[in-house]
Short mmCIF file of C-alpha atoms and ligand atoms in Angstrom, two decimals:
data_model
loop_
_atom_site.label_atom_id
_atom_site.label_comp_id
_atom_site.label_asym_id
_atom_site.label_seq_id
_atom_site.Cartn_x
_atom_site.Cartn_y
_atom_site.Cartn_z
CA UNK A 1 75.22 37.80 -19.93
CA UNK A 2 72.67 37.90 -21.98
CA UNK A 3 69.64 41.20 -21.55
CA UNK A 4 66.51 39.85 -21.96
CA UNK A 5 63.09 41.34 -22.34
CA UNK A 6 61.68 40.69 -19.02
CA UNK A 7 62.99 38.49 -15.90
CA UNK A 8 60.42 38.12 -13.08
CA UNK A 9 61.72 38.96 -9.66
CA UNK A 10 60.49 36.69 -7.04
CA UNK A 11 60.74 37.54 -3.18
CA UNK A 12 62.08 33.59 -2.54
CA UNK A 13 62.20 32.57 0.61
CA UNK A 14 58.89 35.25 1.52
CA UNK A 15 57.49 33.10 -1.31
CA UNK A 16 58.29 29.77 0.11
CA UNK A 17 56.50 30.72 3.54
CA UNK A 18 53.29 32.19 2.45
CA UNK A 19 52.79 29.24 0.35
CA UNK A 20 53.96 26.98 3.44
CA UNK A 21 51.07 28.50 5.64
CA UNK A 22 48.51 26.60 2.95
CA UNK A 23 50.36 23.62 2.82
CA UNK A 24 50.19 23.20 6.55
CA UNK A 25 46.88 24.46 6.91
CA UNK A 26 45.67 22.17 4.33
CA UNK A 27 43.59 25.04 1.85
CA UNK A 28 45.21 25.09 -1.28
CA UNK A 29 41.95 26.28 -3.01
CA UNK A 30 39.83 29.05 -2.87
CA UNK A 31 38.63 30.97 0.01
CA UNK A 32 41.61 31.63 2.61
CA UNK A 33 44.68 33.67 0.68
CA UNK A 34 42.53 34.75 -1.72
CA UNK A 35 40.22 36.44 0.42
CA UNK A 36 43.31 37.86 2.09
CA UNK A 37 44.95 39.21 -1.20
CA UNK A 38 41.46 40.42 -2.38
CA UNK A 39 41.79 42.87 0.52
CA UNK A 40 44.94 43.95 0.13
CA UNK A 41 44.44 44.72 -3.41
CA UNK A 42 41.04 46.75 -2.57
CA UNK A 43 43.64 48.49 0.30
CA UNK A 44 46.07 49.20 -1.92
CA UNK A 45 44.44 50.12 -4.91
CA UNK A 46 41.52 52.11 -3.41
CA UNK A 47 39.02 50.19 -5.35
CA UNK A 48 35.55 49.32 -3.97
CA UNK A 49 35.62 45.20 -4.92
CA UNK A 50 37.91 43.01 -6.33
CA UNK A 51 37.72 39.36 -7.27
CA UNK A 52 40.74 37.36 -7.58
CA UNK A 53 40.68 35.16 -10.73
CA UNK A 54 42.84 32.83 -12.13
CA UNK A 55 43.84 35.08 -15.10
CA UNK A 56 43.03 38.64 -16.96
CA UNK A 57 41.81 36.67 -19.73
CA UNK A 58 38.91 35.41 -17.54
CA UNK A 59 38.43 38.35 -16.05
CA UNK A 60 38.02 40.26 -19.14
CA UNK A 61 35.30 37.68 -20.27
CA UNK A 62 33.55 37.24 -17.02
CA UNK A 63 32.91 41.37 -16.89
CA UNK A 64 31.65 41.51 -20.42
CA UNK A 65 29.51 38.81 -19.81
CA UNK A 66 28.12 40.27 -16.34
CA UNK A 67 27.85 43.44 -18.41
CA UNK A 68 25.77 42.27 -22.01
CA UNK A 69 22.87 40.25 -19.45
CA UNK A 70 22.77 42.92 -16.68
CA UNK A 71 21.92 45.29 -19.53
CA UNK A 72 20.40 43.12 -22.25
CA UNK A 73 22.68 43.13 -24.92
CA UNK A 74 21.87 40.61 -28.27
CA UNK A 75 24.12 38.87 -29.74
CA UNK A 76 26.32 40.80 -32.22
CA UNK A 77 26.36 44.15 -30.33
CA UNK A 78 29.74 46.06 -30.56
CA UNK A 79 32.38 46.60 -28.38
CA UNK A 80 34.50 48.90 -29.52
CA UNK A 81 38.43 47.68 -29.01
CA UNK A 82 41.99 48.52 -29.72
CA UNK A 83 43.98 45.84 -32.55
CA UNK A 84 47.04 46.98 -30.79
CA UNK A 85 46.80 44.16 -27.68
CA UNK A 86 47.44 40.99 -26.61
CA UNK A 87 45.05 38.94 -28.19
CA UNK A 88 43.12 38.07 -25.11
CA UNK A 89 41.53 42.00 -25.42
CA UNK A 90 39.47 40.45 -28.17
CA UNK A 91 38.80 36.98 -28.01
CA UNK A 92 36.69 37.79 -24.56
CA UNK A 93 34.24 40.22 -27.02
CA UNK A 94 33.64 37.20 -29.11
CA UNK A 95 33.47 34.81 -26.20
CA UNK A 96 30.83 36.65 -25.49
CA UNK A 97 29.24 36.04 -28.46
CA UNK A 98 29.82 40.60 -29.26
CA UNK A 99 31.35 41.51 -32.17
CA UNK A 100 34.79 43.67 -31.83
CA UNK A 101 34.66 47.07 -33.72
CA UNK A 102 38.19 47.94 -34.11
CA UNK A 103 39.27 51.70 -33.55
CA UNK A 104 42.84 53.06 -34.12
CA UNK A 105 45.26 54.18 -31.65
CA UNK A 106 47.46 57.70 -30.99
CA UNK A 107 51.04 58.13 -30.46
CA UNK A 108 50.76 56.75 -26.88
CA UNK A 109 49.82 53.42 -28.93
CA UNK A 110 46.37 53.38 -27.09
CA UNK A 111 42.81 54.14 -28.12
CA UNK A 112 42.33 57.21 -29.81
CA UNK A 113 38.79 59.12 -28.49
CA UNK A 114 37.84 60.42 -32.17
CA UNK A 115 38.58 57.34 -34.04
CA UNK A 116 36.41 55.73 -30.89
CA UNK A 117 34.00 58.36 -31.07
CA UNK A 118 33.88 57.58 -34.86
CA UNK A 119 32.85 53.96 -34.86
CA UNK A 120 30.18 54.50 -32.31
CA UNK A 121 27.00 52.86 -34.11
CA UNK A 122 23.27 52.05 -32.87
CA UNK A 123 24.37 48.96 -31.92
CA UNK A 124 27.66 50.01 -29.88
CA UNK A 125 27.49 48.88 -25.96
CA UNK A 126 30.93 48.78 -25.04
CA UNK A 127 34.42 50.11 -25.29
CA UNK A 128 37.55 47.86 -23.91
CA UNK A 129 40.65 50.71 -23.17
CA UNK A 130 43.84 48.65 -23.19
CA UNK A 131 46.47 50.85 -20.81
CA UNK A 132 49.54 49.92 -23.15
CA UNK A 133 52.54 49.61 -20.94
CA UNK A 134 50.98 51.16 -18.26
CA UNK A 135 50.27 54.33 -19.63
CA UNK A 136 47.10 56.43 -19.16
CA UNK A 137 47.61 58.30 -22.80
CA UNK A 138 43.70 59.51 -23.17
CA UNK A 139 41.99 57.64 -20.93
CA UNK A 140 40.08 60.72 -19.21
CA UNK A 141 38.70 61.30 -22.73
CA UNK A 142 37.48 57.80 -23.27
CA UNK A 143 35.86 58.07 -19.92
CA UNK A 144 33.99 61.20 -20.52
CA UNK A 145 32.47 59.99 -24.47
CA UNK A 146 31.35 56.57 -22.41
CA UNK A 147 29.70 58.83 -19.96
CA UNK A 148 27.79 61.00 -22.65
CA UNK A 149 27.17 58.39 -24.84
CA UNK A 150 26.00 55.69 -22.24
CA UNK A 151 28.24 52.80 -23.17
CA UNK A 152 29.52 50.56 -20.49
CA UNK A 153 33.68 50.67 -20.08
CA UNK A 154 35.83 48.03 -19.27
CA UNK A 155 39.95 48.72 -18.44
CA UNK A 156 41.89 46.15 -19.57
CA UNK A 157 44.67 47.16 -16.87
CA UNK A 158 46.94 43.82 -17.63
CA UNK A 159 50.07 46.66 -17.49
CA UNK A 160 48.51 49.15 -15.13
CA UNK A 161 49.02 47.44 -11.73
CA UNK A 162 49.97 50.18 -10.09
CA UNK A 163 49.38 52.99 -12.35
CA UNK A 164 48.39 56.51 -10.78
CA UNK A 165 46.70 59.99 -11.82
CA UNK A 166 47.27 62.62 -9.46
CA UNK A 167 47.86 59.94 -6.63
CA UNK A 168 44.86 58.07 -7.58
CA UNK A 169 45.01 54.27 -8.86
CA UNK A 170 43.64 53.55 -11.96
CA UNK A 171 40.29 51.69 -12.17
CA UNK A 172 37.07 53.31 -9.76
CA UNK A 173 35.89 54.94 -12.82
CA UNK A 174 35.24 52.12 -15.25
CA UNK A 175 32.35 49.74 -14.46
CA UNK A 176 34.90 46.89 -14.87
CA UNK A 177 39.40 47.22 -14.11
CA UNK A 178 40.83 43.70 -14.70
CA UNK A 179 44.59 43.66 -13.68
CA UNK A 180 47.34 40.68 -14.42
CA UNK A 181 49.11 38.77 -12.45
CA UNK A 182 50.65 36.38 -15.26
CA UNK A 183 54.07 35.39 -14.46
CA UNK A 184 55.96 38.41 -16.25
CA UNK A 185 53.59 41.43 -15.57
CA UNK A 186 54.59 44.57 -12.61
CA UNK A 187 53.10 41.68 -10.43
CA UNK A 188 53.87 38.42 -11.08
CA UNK A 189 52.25 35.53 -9.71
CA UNK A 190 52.34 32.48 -12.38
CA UNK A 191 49.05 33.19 -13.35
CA UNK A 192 46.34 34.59 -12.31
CA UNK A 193 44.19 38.36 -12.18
CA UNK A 194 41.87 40.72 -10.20
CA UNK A 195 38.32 41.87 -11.89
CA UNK A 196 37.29 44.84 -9.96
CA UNK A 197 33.32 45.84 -10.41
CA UNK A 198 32.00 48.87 -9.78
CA UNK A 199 28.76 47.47 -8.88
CA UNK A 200 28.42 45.66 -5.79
CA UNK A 201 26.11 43.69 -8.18
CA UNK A 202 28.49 42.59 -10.58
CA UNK A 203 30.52 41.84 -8.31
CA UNK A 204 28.71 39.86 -5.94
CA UNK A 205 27.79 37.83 -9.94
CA UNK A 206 30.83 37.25 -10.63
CA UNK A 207 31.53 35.33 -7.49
CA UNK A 208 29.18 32.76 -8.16
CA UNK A 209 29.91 32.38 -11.85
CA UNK A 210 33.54 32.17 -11.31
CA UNK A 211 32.85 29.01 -9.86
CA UNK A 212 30.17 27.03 -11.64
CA UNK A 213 27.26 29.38 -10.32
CA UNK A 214 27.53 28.16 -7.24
CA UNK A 215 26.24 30.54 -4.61
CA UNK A 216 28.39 30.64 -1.61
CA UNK A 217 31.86 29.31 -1.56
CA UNK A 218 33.11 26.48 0.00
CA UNK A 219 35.50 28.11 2.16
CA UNK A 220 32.47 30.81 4.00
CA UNK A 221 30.46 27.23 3.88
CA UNK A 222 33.07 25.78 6.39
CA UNK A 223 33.80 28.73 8.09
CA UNK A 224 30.07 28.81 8.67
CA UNK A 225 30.14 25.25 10.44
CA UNK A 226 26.57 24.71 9.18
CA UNK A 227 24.97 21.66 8.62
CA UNK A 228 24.02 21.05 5.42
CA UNK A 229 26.97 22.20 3.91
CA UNK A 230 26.17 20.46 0.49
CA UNK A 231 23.05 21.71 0.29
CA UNK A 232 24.43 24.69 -2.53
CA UNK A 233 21.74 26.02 -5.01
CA UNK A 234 23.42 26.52 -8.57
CA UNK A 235 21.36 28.99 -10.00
CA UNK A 236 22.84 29.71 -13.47
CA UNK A 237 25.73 28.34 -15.67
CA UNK A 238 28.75 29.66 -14.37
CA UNK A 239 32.42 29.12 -15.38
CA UNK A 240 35.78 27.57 -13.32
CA UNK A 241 37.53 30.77 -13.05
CA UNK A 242 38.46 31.42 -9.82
CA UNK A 243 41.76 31.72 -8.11
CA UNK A 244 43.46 29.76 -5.76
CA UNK A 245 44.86 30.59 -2.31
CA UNK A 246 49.13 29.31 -3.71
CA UNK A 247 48.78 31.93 -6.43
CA UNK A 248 47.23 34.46 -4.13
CA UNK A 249 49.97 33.67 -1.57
CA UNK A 250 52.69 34.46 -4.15
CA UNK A 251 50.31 37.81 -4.93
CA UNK A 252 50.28 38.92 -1.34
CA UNK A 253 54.08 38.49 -0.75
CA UNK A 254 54.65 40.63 -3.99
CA UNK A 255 51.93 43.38 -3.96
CA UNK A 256 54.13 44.50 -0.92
CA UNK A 257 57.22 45.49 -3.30
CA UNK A 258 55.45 46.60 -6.68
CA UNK A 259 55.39 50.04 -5.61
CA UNK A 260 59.16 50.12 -4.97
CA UNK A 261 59.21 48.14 -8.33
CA UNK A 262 57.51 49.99 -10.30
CA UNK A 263 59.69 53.28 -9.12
CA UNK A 264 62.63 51.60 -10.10
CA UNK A 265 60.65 50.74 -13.66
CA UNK A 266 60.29 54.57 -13.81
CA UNK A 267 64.07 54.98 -13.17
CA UNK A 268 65.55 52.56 -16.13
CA UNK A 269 62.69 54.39 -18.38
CA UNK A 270 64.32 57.86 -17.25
CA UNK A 271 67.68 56.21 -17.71
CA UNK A 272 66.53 55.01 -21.38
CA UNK A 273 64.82 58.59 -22.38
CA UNK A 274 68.28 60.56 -20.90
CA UNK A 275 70.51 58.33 -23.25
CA UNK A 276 68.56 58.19 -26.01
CA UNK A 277 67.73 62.30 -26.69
CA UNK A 278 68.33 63.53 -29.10
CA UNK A 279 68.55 60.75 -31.44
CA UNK A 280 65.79 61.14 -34.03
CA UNK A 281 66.27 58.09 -35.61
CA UNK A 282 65.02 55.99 -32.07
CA UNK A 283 61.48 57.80 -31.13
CA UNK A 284 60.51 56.83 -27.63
CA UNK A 285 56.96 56.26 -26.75
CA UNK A 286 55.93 59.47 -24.49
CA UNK A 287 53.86 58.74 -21.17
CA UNK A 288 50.70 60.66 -20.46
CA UNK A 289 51.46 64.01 -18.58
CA UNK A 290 49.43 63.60 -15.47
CA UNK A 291 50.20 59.81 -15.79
CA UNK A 292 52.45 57.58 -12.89
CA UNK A 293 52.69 54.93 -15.36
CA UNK A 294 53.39 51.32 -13.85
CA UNK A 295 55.61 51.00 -16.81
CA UNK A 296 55.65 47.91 -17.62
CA UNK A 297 56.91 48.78 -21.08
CA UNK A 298 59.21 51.27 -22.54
CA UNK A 299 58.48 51.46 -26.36
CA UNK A 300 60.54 53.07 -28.72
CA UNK A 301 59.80 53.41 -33.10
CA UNK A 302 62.57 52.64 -35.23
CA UNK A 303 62.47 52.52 -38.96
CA UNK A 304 63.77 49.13 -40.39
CA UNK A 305 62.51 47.28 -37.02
CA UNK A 306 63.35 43.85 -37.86
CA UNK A 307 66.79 43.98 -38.97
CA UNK A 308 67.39 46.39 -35.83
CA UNK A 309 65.77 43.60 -33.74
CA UNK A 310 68.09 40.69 -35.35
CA UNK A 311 71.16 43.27 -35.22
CA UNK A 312 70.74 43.00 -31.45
CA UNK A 313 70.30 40.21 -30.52
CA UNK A 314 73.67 39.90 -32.19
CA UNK A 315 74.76 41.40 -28.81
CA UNK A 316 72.97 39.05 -26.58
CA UNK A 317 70.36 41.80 -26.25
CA UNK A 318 66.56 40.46 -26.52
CA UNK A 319 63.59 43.15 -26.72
CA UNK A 320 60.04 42.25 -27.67
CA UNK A 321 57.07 43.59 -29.95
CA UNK A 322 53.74 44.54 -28.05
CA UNK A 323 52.20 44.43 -30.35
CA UNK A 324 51.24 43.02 -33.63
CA UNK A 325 48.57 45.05 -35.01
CA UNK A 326 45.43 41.97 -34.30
CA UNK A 327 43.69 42.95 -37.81
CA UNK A 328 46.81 41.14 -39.30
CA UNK A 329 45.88 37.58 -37.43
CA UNK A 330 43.30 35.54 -40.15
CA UNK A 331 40.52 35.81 -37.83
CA UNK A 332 40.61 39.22 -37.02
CA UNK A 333 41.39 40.16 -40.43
CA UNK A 334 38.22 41.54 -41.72
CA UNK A 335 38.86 45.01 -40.37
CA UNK A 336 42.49 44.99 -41.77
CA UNK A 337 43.34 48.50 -43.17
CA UNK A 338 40.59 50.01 -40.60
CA UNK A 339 43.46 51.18 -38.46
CA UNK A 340 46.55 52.93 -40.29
CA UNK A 341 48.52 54.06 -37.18
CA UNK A 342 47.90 50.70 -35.68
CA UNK A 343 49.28 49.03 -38.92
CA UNK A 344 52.15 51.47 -38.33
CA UNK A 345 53.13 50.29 -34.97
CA UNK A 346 52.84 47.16 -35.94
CA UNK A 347 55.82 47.64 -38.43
CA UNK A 348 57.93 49.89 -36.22
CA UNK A 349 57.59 49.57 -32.61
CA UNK A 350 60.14 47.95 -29.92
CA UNK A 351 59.96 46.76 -26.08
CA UNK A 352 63.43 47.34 -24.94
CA UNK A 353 64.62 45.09 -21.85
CA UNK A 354 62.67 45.92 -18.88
CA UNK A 355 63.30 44.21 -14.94
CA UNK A 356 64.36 44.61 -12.04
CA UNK A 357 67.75 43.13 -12.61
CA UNK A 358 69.05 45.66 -14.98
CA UNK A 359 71.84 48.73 -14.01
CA UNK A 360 72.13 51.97 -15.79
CA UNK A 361 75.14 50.65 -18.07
CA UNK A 362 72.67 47.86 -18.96
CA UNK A 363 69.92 50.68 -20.04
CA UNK A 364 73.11 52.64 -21.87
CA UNK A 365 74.35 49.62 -23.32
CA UNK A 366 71.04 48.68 -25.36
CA UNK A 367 70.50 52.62 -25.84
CA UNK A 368 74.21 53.12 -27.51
CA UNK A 369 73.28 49.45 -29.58
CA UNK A 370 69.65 50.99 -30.42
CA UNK A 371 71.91 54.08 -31.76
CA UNK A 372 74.33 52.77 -33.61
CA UNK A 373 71.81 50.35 -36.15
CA UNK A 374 69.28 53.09 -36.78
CA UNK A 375 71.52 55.21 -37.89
C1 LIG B 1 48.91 39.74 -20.38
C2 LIG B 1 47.78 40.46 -20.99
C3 LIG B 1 46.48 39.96 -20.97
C4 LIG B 1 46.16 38.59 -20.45
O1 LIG B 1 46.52 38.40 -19.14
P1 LIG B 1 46.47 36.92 -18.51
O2 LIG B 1 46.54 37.15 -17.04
O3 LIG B 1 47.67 36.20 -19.04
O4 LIG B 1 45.21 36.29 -18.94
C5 LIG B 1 45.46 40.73 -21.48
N1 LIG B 1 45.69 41.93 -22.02
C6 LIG B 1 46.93 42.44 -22.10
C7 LIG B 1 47.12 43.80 -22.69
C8 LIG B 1 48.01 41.72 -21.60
O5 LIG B 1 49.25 42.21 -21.71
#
């Protein structure tokens, strides 16, 4: 059999009946599940709002949008970013119409707070922390230089669902969290995400423009019974970003097991550290102390990466790259060589096979493989 990367695990038949209620009931569409899951997902994450979106990527653009009019940005302002994402991270700053300022990363492979503190300029608003894998690395740090040097921050918590410090989730302190629900994340749906505001403001914003900047949904509209029901006011350009109530169904069945998912995450990671110690030549990406990582990576540096990577999959075994560093894509490519360890991890770094369907020989299997072809 082969090992792949990652294998969603989907609660079937739990599935099949949530998304039976809004076949039967005949609300598909917003309003309905998606009010439901918003609540469990404020519940369970101890966050003040959350809107349920049809994707992080949307998410991500809708809160730095909110963000640049709420506090008059222009055009061109910075937001300073991580290269080492998924590409979405960045594309949202210039959807925006910002311009990304690229800082380097540590060895957790996240943000580093004095190359951050570094590129901070007259015309910086923003920073985007990416939580690679789940990991917390130095968030607090990036926290505190947003606080003293009044820029707005925005989590980019695509890996973090799930993802405590001292017991706390992840999210309250940054004015926007936006969690993943894309169908191979801690909490997969098919796709869709969850942009949690700080601001009752921003939140209460993004509800209209996530659908067209229309100001009430349809769903509190019928609920209502009002007459009139058509008679909307659309008072700004909004976008069709919402989520639906099939996707939130799916979310709702599996919120209820990512704990117990992610636990077992932390197990194969434990598994994977245990078997590979003491091995210099396969460096494992370390988690953040205080961190309860979600862990929906475990990253480990090799030298020689690609061969390694071909030599495996020899065996049937599959691992990914997160990621490549983003100043190497064309259009992000006038800030290449502005982050060496970024450029670094880009050359060395390895996703080893990650789900719920793997056993501890599995984890010893690809850690005796890893072994063996870095020697
Ligand atoms: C998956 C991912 C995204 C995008 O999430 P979607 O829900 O697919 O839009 C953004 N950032 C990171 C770091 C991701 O891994």
């Amino acid at each position: 059999m082969p090992i792949q990367l990652f294998v969603p695990s989907f609660r079937i038949e739990e599935c099949l009946a949530a998304i039976r209620e809004c076949l039967e009931k005949g609300w598909t569409g917003l309003g309905f599940k998606t009010v439901e899951f918003e609540n469990a997902w404020k519940t369970y994450a101890e966050l003040p709002h959350a809107h349920f979106l049809s994707s992080n990527t949307v998410g991500l653009h809708l809160a730095l949008h909110i963000l640049k009019s709420r506090f008059g940005w222009a055009d061109e302002d910075e937001v300073i970013t991580t290269p080492f994402t998924f590409v979405s991270t960045n594309h949202v700053i210039l959807h925006s119409n910002l311009r990304p300022v690229f800082a380097d990363i540590d060895d957790f492979l996240c943000l580093d707070p004095s190359s951050v503190s570094a590129r901070i300029t007259s015309r910086t608003r923003a920073v985007i922390f990416v939580g690679v894998g789940g990991n917390t690395a130095q968030y607090d740090k990036i926290v505190d230089l947003c606080r003293e040097r009044r820029l707005r921050l925005v989590l980019d918590a695509a890996h973090m669902a799930g993802t405590r410090v001292e017991g706390r989730h992840v999210g309250p302190e940054a004015d926007a969290a936006v969690f993943s629900f894309q169908a191979v994340k801690n909490l997969p749906t098919a796709d869709s995400g969850m942009l949690c505001f700080k601001d009752p403001e921003d939140d209460e914003r993004a509800r209209k423009l996530s659908w067209l900047g229309i100001n009430k949904d349809t769903y509190s509209r019928t609920a209502a019974h009002g007459p009139y029901k058509w008679m909307y006011d659309v008072e700004e350009v909004g976008f069709k970003y919402h989520g639906n109530s099939i996707m939130a169904s799916i979310g709702l069945v599996q919120l209820k097991w990512l704990d117990q998912d992610n636990s077992y995450r932390r197990q194969l990671a434990a598994w994977y550290r245990a078997r590979l110690a003491g091995h210099d030549s396969v460096r494992a990406v370390e988690v953040a102390p205080s961190c309860e990582s979600a862990t929906h990576l475990f990253q480990v540096r090799v030298d020689r990466r690609d061969a390694v990577m071909l030599a495996l999959n020899g065996h049937e075994v599959y691992p990914g790259v997160h990621y490549r560093d983003n100043t190497e894509y064309r259009m992000y490519s006038y800030a290449s060589g502005s982050c060496p360890n970024a450029a670094r991890a880009s050359r060395d770094v390895i996703s080893l096979p990650l789900h719920m369907n793997l056993t501890r020989n599995d984890v010893n299997m690809v850690s005796d493989l890893l072994v063996r072809y870095t020697k």
